[in-house]
Coordinates of C-alpha atoms in Angstrom, one line a residue:
M2 CA 23.1 33.3 7.8
Y3 CA 22.5 30.8 4.9
I4 CA 24.0 27.2 5.4
L5 CA 23.8 24.5 2.6
G6 CA 23.0 20.9 3.4
I7 CA 24.5 18.0 1.1
S8 CA 24.3 14.4 1.0
A9 CA 26.2 12.8 -2.2
F10 CA 27.8 9.9 -3.9
Y11 CA 25.7 6.9 -2.3
H12 CA 21.9 7.0 -3.1
D13 CA 19.9 9.9 -4.0
S14 CA 22.0 12.9 -3.5
A15 CA 20.4 16.0 -2.3
A16 CA 20.9 19.6 -1.2
C17 CA 19.1 21.9 1.0
L18 CA 19.4 25.5 2.3
L19 CA 18.8 26.9 5.7
K20 CA 18.2 30.6 6.1
D21 CA 18.9 31.5 9.7
G22 CA 17.7 28.2 10.9
V23 CA 14.7 28.1 8.6
L24 CA 14.5 25.3 5.7
I25 CA 13.9 27.3 2.8
A26 CA 14.8 24.9 -0.1
A27 CA 15.7 21.4 -0.7
A28 CA 15.5 19.0 -3.7
Q29 CA 16.9 15.7 -5.1
E30 CA 19.4 15.6 -7.7
E31 CA 17.3 13.1 -9.7
R32 CA 14.6 15.7 -10.4
F33 CA 17.0 17.7 -12.4
T34 CA 19.5 15.4 -14.1
R35 CA 16.2 12.7 -14.7
I36 CA 18.7 10.0 -13.6
R37 CA 16.7 7.9 -11.0
H38 CA 18.4 7.8 -7.6
D39 CA 21.1 9.7 -9.2
S40 CA 24.1 9.5 -6.6
A41 CA 26.3 12.3 -8.3
F42 CA 27.3 15.8 -6.6
P43 CA 24.3 17.7 -6.4
R44 CA 25.4 20.5 -8.6
E45 CA 21.8 21.1 -9.9
S46 CA 20.2 21.1 -6.6
I47 CA 22.5 23.2 -5.2
Q48 CA 22.2 25.7 -7.9
Y49 CA 18.5 25.5 -7.5
C50 CA 18.8 26.1 -3.7
L51 CA 20.8 29.4 -4.5
D52 CA 18.7 30.6 -7.1
F53 CA 15.7 30.2 -4.9
A54 CA 17.3 32.4 -2.3
G55 CA 18.4 34.9 -5.0
I56 CA 22.1 34.3 -3.8
G57 CA 25.6 33.1 -5.0
I58 CA 27.5 30.5 -3.4
G59 CA 29.8 33.2 -1.8
E60 CA 26.9 34.2 0.2
V61 CA 26.8 31.0 1.7
E62 CA 28.8 30.8 5.2
L63 CA 29.1 27.3 6.0
V64 CA 28.4 23.8 4.2
A65 CA 27.3 20.7 6.3
Y66 CA 27.9 17.3 4.8
Y67 CA 25.8 14.1 6.3
E68 CA 28.8 11.7 6.8
K69 CA 32.2 11.6 8.1
P70 CA 34.3 9.9 5.5
F71 CA 37.2 9.0 7.4
L72 CA 34.7 6.7 9.4
K73 CA 33.1 5.3 6.8
F74 CA 36.2 4.7 4.9
E75 CA 37.3 2.8 8.0
R76 CA 34.6 0.4 7.9
I77 CA 34.7 -0.2 4.1
L78 CA 38.6 -0.9 4.6
D79 CA 37.8 -3.4 7.5
T80 CA 35.0 -4.9 5.2
L81 CA 37.6 -5.5 2.3
I82 CA 40.4 -6.9 4.3
E83 CA 38.0 -9.0 6.4
G84 CA 36.4 -10.6 2.9
A85 CA 39.7 -10.7 1.2
P86 CA 40.7 -12.3 -1.2
N87 CA 37.1 -12.4 -2.1
T88 CA 36.9 -8.7 -2.3
Y89 CA 39.8 -8.2 -4.4
S90 CA 38.2 -6.9 -7.7
L91 CA 35.7 -4.7 -5.6
A92 CA 38.9 -3.2 -3.7
V93 CA 40.3 -2.2 -7.2
K94 CA 37.2 -0.4 -8.1
A95 CA 36.3 1.3 -4.9
L96 CA 39.9 2.2 -3.0
P97 CA 40.9 4.6 -6.1
I98 CA 37.6 6.8 -5.9
W99 CA 37.8 6.6 -2.1
L100 CA 41.8 7.5 -2.1
T101 CA 41.0 10.2 -4.6
Q102 CA 37.9 11.8 -4.1
K103 CA 35.5 10.4 -1.3
L104 CA 37.9 10.4 1.5
W105 CA 39.1 14.0 1.0
M106 CA 35.3 15.2 0.9
R107 CA 36.1 19.1 2.3
K108 CA 38.4 19.5 -1.0
T109 CA 35.9 17.7 -3.2
I110 CA 33.2 19.9 -2.1
Q111 CA 35.2 23.2 -2.1
K112 CA 36.5 22.2 -5.6
E113 CA 32.9 21.5 -7.0
L114 CA 31.9 24.9 -5.4
E115 CA 34.8 26.6 -6.6
I116 CA 35.3 28.4 -3.4
K117 CA 37.1 27.7 -0.2
I118 CA 34.4 27.4 2.2
P119 CA 33.9 26.2 5.8
V120 CA 32.7 22.5 5.8
V121 CA 30.9 20.6 8.7
F122 CA 30.9 17.0 8.6
T123 CA 28.1 15.0 10.9
G124 CA 27.6 11.6 11.6
H125 CA 25.2 9.6 9.4
H126 CA 22.7 8.5 12.0
E127 CA 23.3 12.0 13.7
A128 CA 22.0 13.6 10.4
H129 CA 19.0 11.2 10.3
A130 CA 18.1 12.3 14.0
A131 CA 18.5 15.9 13.2
S132 CA 16.2 15.6 9.9
C133 CA 13.4 14.4 11.8
F134 CA 13.4 16.2 15.2
F135 CA 14.7 19.7 14.1
P136 CA 12.0 20.2 11.5
S137 CA 9.3 18.5 13.9
P138 CA 6.7 20.4 15.8
F139 CA 8.0 18.8 18.9
D140 CA 10.1 20.9 21.6
E141 CA 11.1 17.6 22.7
A142 CA 11.0 13.9 21.5
A143 CA 12.5 10.6 21.4
V144 CA 14.3 9.9 18.1
L145 CA 14.8 6.3 16.3
T146 CA 16.6 6.0 13.2
V147 CA 17.0 2.7 11.2
D148 CA 18.4 2.3 7.8
G149 CA 21.0 -0.2 6.2
V150 CA 24.2 1.3 7.4
G151 CA 25.9 4.8 7.8
E152 CA 29.5 4.9 9.0
W153 CA 29.1 2.0 11.5
S154 CA 25.8 2.6 13.0
T155 CA 22.6 0.9 11.5
T156 CA 19.9 1.7 14.3
S157 CA 20.3 4.2 16.8
W158 CA 17.9 6.0 19.5
G159 CA 18.1 9.2 21.5
I160 CA 16.4 12.4 22.9
G161 CA 16.1 15.7 21.0
K162 CA 15.5 18.7 23.4
G163 CA 15.4 22.2 22.5
N164 CA 18.4 22.9 20.3
R165 CA 20.3 19.7 21.2
L166 CA 20.3 16.0 20.1
E167 CA 22.0 13.0 22.5
E168 CA 22.3 9.9 21.2
K169 CA 21.7 7.1 24.2
F170 CA 22.0 3.8 22.2
E171 CA 23.1 2.3 18.8
I172 CA 23.5 -0.9 16.9
Q173 CA 26.4 -1.4 14.5
Y174 CA 27.3 -2.9 11.3
P175 CA 27.0 -5.8 10.1
H176 CA 23.9 -6.2 12.5
S177 CA 21.2 -4.2 10.5
L178 CA 17.4 -4.3 10.0
G179 CA 17.6 -2.4 7.2
L180 CA 19.9 -4.6 5.1
L181 CA 17.9 -7.9 6.2
Y182 CA 14.7 -6.4 4.7
S183 CA 17.1 -5.8 1.6
A184 CA 18.4 -9.1 1.7
V185 CA 14.7 -10.4 1.3
T186 CA 14.0 -8.0 -1.1
Q187 CA 16.9 -9.4 -3.4
Y188 CA 15.7 -13.0 -2.7
L189 CA 12.2 -12.3 -3.8
G190 CA 13.7 -10.9 -7.3
F191 CA 13.6 -7.0 -6.6
K192 CA 16.4 -4.3 -6.6
V193 CA 18.2 -3.8 -3.6
N194 CA 17.8 0.0 -2.3
S195 CA 15.0 0.5 -4.8
A196 CA 12.3 -1.8 -4.5
E197 CA 11.8 -2.5 -0.7
Y198 CA 8.7 -0.9 -1.0
K199 CA 7.5 -3.4 -3.5
V200 CA 8.0 -6.3 -0.7
M201 CA 5.6 -3.9 1.5
G202 CA 3.1 -4.0 -1.0
L203 CA 3.3 -7.7 -1.7
A204 CA 3.3 -8.7 2.0
P205 CA -0.9 -8.6 2.5
Y206 CA -1.1 -11.1 -0.3
G207 CA 0.5 -13.8 2.0
E208 CA 0.8 -15.1 5.8
P209 CA 3.7 -15.0 8.0
K210 CA 4.4 -18.4 7.5
Y211 CA 8.4 -18.1 7.6
A212 CA 8.6 -15.3 10.4
S213 CA 9.5 -18.0 13.0
L214 CA 12.1 -19.5 10.8
I215 CA 13.6 -16.3 10.5
K216 CA 13.6 -15.5 14.0
E217 CA 15.0 -18.9 14.7
K218 CA 17.9 -18.9 12.1
I219 CA 18.7 -15.4 10.7
I220 CA 17.8 -12.6 13.4
E221 CA 17.8 -12.9 17.2
I222 CA 15.3 -10.2 18.5
F223 CA 15.8 -9.2 22.2
P224 CA 12.8 -7.4 24.3
D225 CA 14.2 -4.1 24.0
G226 CA 14.2 -4.4 20.1
S227 CA 17.8 -4.6 20.0
Y228 CA 19.0 -7.8 17.7
L229 CA 21.6 -9.6 16.0
L230 CA 22.1 -11.2 12.6
N231 CA 23.4 -14.7 12.0
M232 CA 25.9 -13.4 9.3
D233 CA 26.3 -17.0 7.8
Y234 CA 23.2 -16.2 5.9
F235 CA 24.6 -12.9 4.3
S236 CA 27.3 -11.8 1.9
F237 CA 27.0 -8.1 2.1
H238 CA 29.8 -8.1 5.1
N239 CA 32.3 -9.4 2.5
M240 CA 30.7 -7.5 -0.4
K241 CA 30.0 -10.5 -2.8
S242 CA 26.4 -10.1 -2.6
T243 CA 23.6 -9.5 0.0
I244 CA 22.7 -13.1 0.8
S245 CA 24.8 -16.2 0.7
E246 CA 23.7 -19.8 -0.6
K247 CA 22.8 -20.7 2.9
F248 CA 20.0 -18.1 2.8
D249 CA 18.6 -20.2 -0.2
E250 CA 18.8 -23.3 1.5
V251 CA 17.1 -22.4 4.8
F252 CA 14.1 -21.7 3.0
G253 CA 14.2 -24.7 0.6
R254 CA 14.0 -22.2 -2.5
K255 CA 16.3 -20.4 -4.7
R256 CA 15.9 -16.8 -5.0
R257 CA 13.6 -15.5 -7.7
D258 CA 14.5 -14.8 -10.9
P259 CA 13.2 -10.9 -11.6
E260 CA 11.2 -12.1 -14.6
S261 CA 9.6 -15.2 -13.1
K262 CA 6.1 -15.5 -12.2
L263 CA 5.3 -14.3 -8.1
E264 CA 3.9 -17.3 -6.3
Q265 CA 2.3 -18.0 -2.8
F266 CA 5.8 -18.5 -1.3
H267 CA 7.1 -15.4 -2.4
T268 CA 3.9 -13.3 -0.9
D269 CA 4.5 -15.5 2.3
M270 CA 8.1 -14.4 2.3
A271 CA 6.9 -10.7 2.0
R272 CA 4.8 -11.0 4.8
S273 CA 7.0 -12.9 7.2
I274 CA 9.8 -10.0 6.7
Q275 CA 7.5 -7.6 7.2
A276 CA 6.0 -9.2 10.3
V277 CA 9.7 -9.7 11.7
T278 CA 10.2 -5.7 10.9
E279 CA 7.3 -4.7 12.5
E280 CA 8.2 -6.5 15.7
V281 CA 11.4 -5.1 16.0
M282 CA 10.3 -1.4 15.4
F283 CA 7.4 -1.8 17.8
K284 CA 9.8 -3.5 20.2
L285 CA 11.9 -0.7 19.8
A286 CA 9.6 1.9 19.9
T287 CA 8.3 0.5 23.3
H288 CA 11.4 0.4 24.8
I289 CA 12.4 3.9 24.0
H290 CA 9.2 5.1 25.2
K291 CA 9.9 3.3 28.7
E292 CA 13.1 4.6 29.0
T293 CA 12.4 8.1 28.0
G294 CA 9.2 8.8 29.1
M295 CA 8.7 11.0 26.1
K296 CA 5.2 11.3 24.4
N297 CA 6.6 12.1 21.2
L298 CA 8.5 10.1 18.7
C299 CA 10.6 11.1 15.6
L300 CA 11.5 8.6 12.8
A301 CA 14.1 8.7 10.0
G302 CA 16.3 6.4 8.1
G303 CA 15.3 4.4 5.2
V304 CA 13.5 1.8 7.4
A305 CA 11.0 4.8 8.6
L306 CA 9.7 4.7 5.0
N307 CA 8.1 1.3 6.2
C308 CA 4.4 2.6 6.2
V309 CA 2.9 -0.5 7.7
S310 CA 5.2 -0.4 10.5
N311 CA 4.7 3.4 11.2
G312 CA 1.2 2.7 11.1
K313 CA 1.3 0.3 13.8
I314 CA 3.5 2.3 16.1
L315 CA 0.9 5.2 15.8
N316 CA -2.0 3.1 16.3
N317 CA -1.0 0.7 18.6
G318 CA 2.2 1.9 20.4
P319 CA 2.7 4.0 23.4
F320 CA 3.7 7.5 21.8
K321 CA 0.8 10.1 21.7
N322 CA 2.4 11.7 18.3
I323 CA 4.7 10.4 15.8
W324 CA 6.5 12.5 13.1
I325 CA 8.6 10.9 10.2
Q326 CA 10.9 12.9 7.8
P327 CA 9.3 12.8 4.3
A328 CA 12.8 12.6 2.9
A329 CA 13.8 9.6 5.5
G330 CA 16.5 8.3 3.3
D331 CA 19.6 9.4 2.4
S332 CA 18.3 12.7 0.7
G333 CA 17.1 13.8 4.3
G334 CA 20.3 13.6 5.4
A335 CA 21.5 16.9 3.7
V336 CA 18.6 18.4 5.8
G337 CA 19.6 17.0 9.0
A338 CA 23.5 18.2 8.6
A339 CA 22.1 21.4 7.9
Y340 CA 20.5 21.6 11.2
L341 CA 23.0 20.2 13.0
A342 CA 25.6 22.9 11.7
W343 CA 23.0 25.6 12.9
H344 CA 22.1 24.1 16.1
H345 CA 25.3 22.1 17.5
A346 CA 28.0 23.9 15.3
Q347 CA 26.8 27.4 15.5
G348 CA 25.0 27.0 18.9
A349 CA 21.9 28.7 17.8
P350 CA 18.9 28.4 19.8
R351 CA 15.7 26.6 18.5
P352 CA 12.7 28.8 18.6
A353 CA 9.6 27.9 20.5
S354 CA 7.2 25.1 18.5
I355 CA 5.8 26.9 15.7
G356 CA 4.2 23.7 14.2
D357 CA 5.8 21.6 11.3
R358 CA 9.0 23.1 10.1
Q359 CA 9.0 21.0 7.1
F360 CA 6.2 23.3 5.5
G361 CA 4.5 20.1 3.7
S362 CA 8.0 19.3 2.3
F363 CA 7.1 21.6 -0.7
L364 CA 10.5 22.8 -1.0
G365 CA 11.2 22.3 -4.8
P366 CA 11.1 24.8 -7.6
E367 CA 7.7 26.2 -8.8
Y368 CA 6.6 27.6 -12.3
T369 CA 4.8 30.5 -13.2
D370 CA 1.8 30.5 -15.7
A371 CA 3.9 32.1 -18.0
Q372 CA 6.3 29.5 -17.8
V373 CA 3.9 26.7 -18.1
E374 CA 1.9 28.5 -21.2
R375 CA 4.9 28.9 -22.8
A376 CA 6.0 25.1 -22.7
L377 CA 2.4 24.4 -23.8
K378 CA 2.7 26.6 -26.7
E379 CA 6.0 25.0 -27.6
M380 CA 4.6 21.5 -27.9
G381 CA 1.5 22.7 -29.8
L382 CA -0.8 21.5 -27.4
S383 CA -4.7 23.0 -27.3
Y384 CA -5.5 23.9 -23.4
E385 CA -8.2 26.0 -21.5
H386 CA -7.0 28.7 -19.0
C387 CA -9.2 28.2 -15.9
A388 CA -8.4 31.2 -13.2
D389 CA -10.4 32.5 -10.3
G390 CA -10.9 28.9 -9.1
K391 CA -12.3 27.7 -12.2
L392 CA -9.3 25.3 -12.1
F393 CA -10.8 23.1 -9.3
E394 CA -14.0 23.1 -10.6
R395 CA -13.2 21.9 -13.9
T396 CA -10.5 19.2 -12.7
S397 CA -13.0 18.0 -10.1
Q398 CA -15.4 17.7 -13.2
L399 CA -12.9 15.8 -15.1
L400 CA -12.5 13.0 -12.0
E401 CA -15.9 12.6 -11.6
E402 CA -16.4 11.7 -15.1
Q403 CA -13.6 8.9 -14.4
N404 CA -10.6 10.8 -16.2
I405 CA -7.2 9.9 -14.9
V406 CA -5.6 13.4 -14.5
G407 CA -2.0 14.6 -14.0
W408 CA -1.7 17.5 -11.4
F409 CA 1.2 19.7 -11.7
Q410 CA 0.9 22.8 -8.9
G411 CA 3.2 24.9 -6.9
R412 CA 6.7 23.8 -5.6
M413 CA 7.9 20.3 -6.2
E414 CA 7.7 17.8 -2.9
F415 CA 11.1 16.9 -1.5
G416 CA 11.1 13.2 -0.7
P417 CA 9.9 10.2 -2.6
R418 CA 6.1 10.9 -2.2
A419 CA 3.9 12.9 -4.4
L420 CA 1.7 14.9 -1.9
G421 CA -0.5 16.6 -4.3
H422 CA 2.1 19.1 -6.2
R423 CA 3.3 16.3 -8.7
S424 CA 0.6 13.9 -9.0
I425 CA -1.7 11.4 -10.8
L426 CA -5.2 11.7 -9.5
G427 CA -8.3 9.3 -10.0
D428 CA -11.6 8.5 -8.2
A429 CA -11.4 6.4 -5.5
R430 CA -15.1 5.2 -5.2
N431 CA -15.1 3.6 -8.6
P432 CA -14.3 0.0 -8.1
E433 CA -13.1 -0.2 -11.9
M434 CA -10.8 2.7 -11.5
Q435 CA -7.8 0.4 -10.3
K436 CA -8.3 -1.7 -13.2
R437 CA -8.4 1.2 -15.5
M438 CA -5.3 2.7 -13.9
N439 CA -3.6 -0.7 -14.3
L440 CA -4.7 -0.8 -18.3
K441 CA -4.0 2.8 -18.9
I442 CA -0.6 3.0 -16.8
K443 CA 0.2 -0.6 -16.9
F444 CA 2.5 -1.0 -13.9
R445 CA 4.1 -4.3 -13.9
E446 CA 3.3 -5.5 -10.4
S447 CA 0.0 -5.2 -10.0
F448 CA -0.2 -6.2 -6.3
R449 CA 1.0 -2.7 -5.5
P450 CA -1.5 -0.7 -3.9
F451 CA -2.8 3.2 -4.5
A452 CA -2.6 5.7 -1.9
P453 CA -5.4 8.1 -1.0
S454 CA -5.5 11.7 -0.5
V455 CA -8.4 13.1 1.8
L456 CA -9.2 16.0 3.4
A457 CA -7.7 16.4 6.7
E458 CA -11.2 17.0 8.6
D459 CA -12.8 14.0 6.8
V460 CA -10.0 11.4 7.6
E461 CA -11.9 9.6 10.6
Q462 CA -15.0 9.2 8.2
H463 CA -12.8 6.7 6.0
F464 CA -9.8 5.8 7.7
A465 CA -9.1 4.3 11.5
I466 CA -6.3 6.3 12.2
K467 CA -5.0 8.2 15.4
A468 CA -3.7 11.2 14.0
K469 CA -3.2 13.1 10.7
S470 CA -0.7 11.7 8.0
P471 CA 0.5 14.9 5.8
Y472 CA 3.5 13.0 4.4
M473 CA 1.7 9.7 3.4
L474 CA 4.0 7.6 5.5
V475 CA 1.4 5.8 7.7
T476 CA -0.7 2.8 6.7
C477 CA -4.1 2.3 8.5
P478 CA -7.4 0.4 8.1
V479 CA -10.0 1.7 6.0
A480 CA -13.2 2.4 7.9
H481 CA -16.3 0.3 6.6
G482 CA -14.3 -2.0 4.5
V483 CA -14.7 -5.6 4.3
Y484 CA -11.6 -7.8 3.0
E485 CA -12.7 -11.5 2.5
R486 CA -10.7 -14.2 1.2
K487 CA -13.1 -15.7 -1.5
M488 CA -10.7 -18.5 -2.5
A489 CA -7.7 -20.1 -1.7
V490 CA -4.3 -18.5 -2.6
G491 CA -3.0 -19.9 -5.7
E492 CA -6.2 -21.6 -7.0
D493 CA -6.4 -19.6 -10.1
P494 CA -3.9 -18.0 -12.3
R495 CA -5.5 -14.7 -11.6
W496 CA -5.3 -15.4 -7.7
M497 CA -4.0 -11.8 -7.0
S498 CA -6.2 -10.2 -9.0
N499 CA -9.1 -12.3 -7.5
M500 CA -8.1 -11.2 -4.3
L501 CA -8.2 -7.5 -5.1
E502 CA -12.1 -8.2 -6.5
S503 CA -13.2 -9.5 -3.3
I504 CA -12.8 -6.1 -1.4
Q505 CA -15.7 -4.6 -0.3
S506 CA -15.2 -0.8 0.5
P507 CA -16.8 2.7 -0.2
I508 CA -13.5 3.6 -1.8
P509 CA -12.1 0.2 -3.4
A510 CA -9.6 1.8 -5.4
V511 CA -7.5 2.7 -2.5
T512 CA -8.1 -0.3 -0.2
H513 CA -5.6 -3.1 -0.3
V514 CA -6.3 -6.7 0.2
D515 CA -5.8 -6.6 3.8
G516 CA -8.4 -3.7 4.1
S517 CA -5.4 -0.8 4.7
A518 CA -4.5 2.0 2.7
R519 CA -1.7 4.5 3.0
V520 CA -3.3 7.5 3.8
H521 CA -2.5 11.2 2.9
T522 CA -4.3 13.8 4.9
V523 CA -4.5 17.4 3.1
E524 CA -4.8 20.8 5.0
K525 CA -5.9 24.1 3.6
S526 CA -2.8 25.9 5.6
V527 CA -0.3 23.4 3.9
N528 CA -1.6 22.6 0.6
P529 CA -4.2 25.2 -0.7
R530 CA -4.7 24.3 -4.2
F531 CA -4.8 20.5 -3.7
Y532 CA -7.2 21.2 -0.9
D533 CA -9.6 23.4 -3.0
L534 CA -9.5 20.7 -5.4
L535 CA -10.4 18.1 -3.0
Q536 CA -13.3 20.3 -1.8
A537 CA -14.5 20.7 -5.4
F538 CA -14.6 17.0 -5.9
K539 CA -16.2 16.6 -2.7
K540 CA -19.1 19.1 -3.5
R541 CA -19.5 17.1 -6.7
T542 CA -19.8 13.6 -5.2
G543 CA -20.1 13.7 -1.4
S544 CA -16.5 12.2 -1.2
S545 CA -13.1 14.1 -0.7
V546 CA -11.1 10.9 -1.4
V547 CA -9.0 10.5 -4.5
I548 CA -6.3 8.3 -5.7
N549 CA -2.9 9.9 -5.8
T550 CA 0.1 8.3 -7.0
S551 CA 3.4 9.7 -8.2
F552 CA 3.6 11.7 -11.6
N553 CA 6.8 10.0 -13.2
V554 CA 7.0 7.6 -16.1
R555 CA 8.6 4.2 -15.4
G556 CA 12.3 4.3 -14.7
E557 CA 12.4 7.9 -14.1
P558 CA 12.1 10.4 -11.3
I559 CA 8.9 12.5 -10.3
V560 CA 8.4 15.0 -13.1
C561 CA 10.0 18.6 -12.0
T562 CA 9.5 21.0 -14.9
P563 CA 6.4 22.0 -17.0
E564 CA 8.0 20.2 -19.8
D565 CA 8.7 17.0 -17.8
A566 CA 4.7 16.9 -17.1
I567 CA 3.9 17.6 -20.6
R568 CA 6.2 15.0 -22.2
C569 CA 4.6 12.6 -19.6
F570 CA 1.3 13.2 -20.7
V571 CA 1.9 13.1 -24.2
R572 CA 3.7 9.6 -24.1
T573 CA 1.3 7.9 -22.0
N574 CA -2.4 7.5 -21.9
I575 CA -3.4 10.1 -19.0
D576 CA -6.5 11.7 -20.0
A577 CA -6.0 15.2 -18.8
L578 CA -3.5 17.4 -17.1
G579 CA -4.1 20.2 -14.6
I580 CA -0.9 22.3 -14.7
G581 CA -0.8 25.7 -13.4
N582 CA -3.8 27.5 -14.2
F583 CA -4.4 25.6 -17.5
V584 CA -6.3 22.2 -18.2
V585 CA -5.2 20.0 -21.1
T586 CA -7.6 17.2 -22.1
R587 CA -6.5 14.4 -24.4
T588 CA -9.8 14.5 -26.4
A589 CA -9.0 18.3 -27.5
Q590 CA -5.6 17.3 -29.1
N591 CA -5.1 16.8 -32.8
P592 CA -4.4 12.8 -32.8
Q593 CA -2.1 13.4 -35.6
H594 CA -0.1 16.0 -33.7
L595 CA -0.1 13.8 -30.6
E596 CA 1.2 10.8 -32.8
S597 CA 3.8 12.8 -34.1
L598 CA 4.9 14.1 -30.6
R599 CA 4.9 10.3 -29.4
K600 CA 7.4 9.5 -32.1
Q601 CA 9.6 12.3 -31.4
I602 CA 9.9 12.1 -27.5
G603 CA 9.2 8.4 -27.5
S604 CA 5.9 6.5 -26.2
E605 CA 5.7 5.1 -22.9
E606 CA 2.7 3.8 -21.3
T607 CA 4.1 2.4 -18.0
F608 CA 4.6 4.6 -14.9
E609 CA 6.6 3.4 -11.9
L610 CA 4.3 4.1 -8.8
D611 CA 5.4 5.0 -5.4

């Protein structure tokens, strides 16, 4: 039986396909349309899933949608009425779309798919919970979901056993940890629902000076991790803005202009909201463990992408194991909805534990060597064919020689992280590599850390972590690293760069200023080609740790096709490209031809890093 899962119309639309309860394909719409965070109906993603399975839409027996439209409309209508007359202009824009399309989602889906097909609707947080429990390797687990808001719920926890999920507790809108984090994101001059990870990366540069003030004025946190927001400081509930003018007043500073200089105040604010978030999440996890007695915890929802909080729960919390949905945001809701349709609506049993059912999150399209070579020839690029293992030796040589390498292999990752199939790689041992990547890639916020990939069997040699981290969703201390603040913050205009330079670590290019790293562990059984590359690099250098950041141009999604990867290589200063069984180096190209290609497709020397 084929079940199609869909998330659409809000943030990161996506589709997935289950075959007899097994997740076989999933992808975000943005990867095909090249529109970052595309919220349109996921036509391209659906077609990919069908093509992968070799079926037509007529062979799909059930469609599952990740929200309950009428319940969500109730909240939106309630919010519009409560905020009137300030919400009049928003109502004029929103209501026609809801009344003609979103509210009648069953008809919308059937119209888009051009077939009358049964549609099952699940709760938003119910879909989040299902997305992390059912693909997890656990037969039973506590389940925690935290995000901005679904229909009404913003935080919920429950229990998963076998083929059933049971919710035990929820916090409802407008009280939302996710929206609080987004409010500070806006206050710091970053884009809401897009740049929260920048706040997390900025936090280690500051001190939690305002955490007490946030807890005194803005959020009341209870011993069990539940909380209440003081709505005087917010405006999202009347849809005018995320924060009110009173939010600015309590901290004595106006919100930062996005183009203005980052100061110590901003780093301290980032550290403060991060500390508050970690406190809430840790208290929730501790309380859930006490209430359920479970040894396993599953996490989903946008806040589950907060790797620092996850690391604290894993390394210091009461649970023996945790599993986090790699597509923890709205896109993962498609997966949860499909699983709920299979296990709850169809009553299908869940098989005994067979390990991680997300399969490394390598659920997107892959391309043959013939397709890759055709794309290289069409672009007129010189390339080397490296079959029979020579690819790993050649690429590891390029990395050892301090080249920055684009790595395009196998099925595309589902979720926001590059996990070794659509990645940009560099040598983590080189103290100058972060500067070189900064110079070559020119990402705007130099405070954003690089993440390391490492062979799973070597992880404890380099990182203080209790378990494997296959989805790059846990931050932990770097082993043997030393961070010493050598100067007062703000003493020099280059204080953030100087803090980075004060790091002493065997792998300085992936060690953040607080001595931490967002780790990605690589196993042969899950990711054989990337594993073989790291093994080859280890044979050459004695270390299996490399920088791994997402393969994408600033403002665009991670590359999907060979053509996307080649265009990205051409228009940037990446040194080399390992694509399928081919290696492309910049030095081997005709400079005039490269310049001509750059003019045709547009030159861009900056990347949006994950």
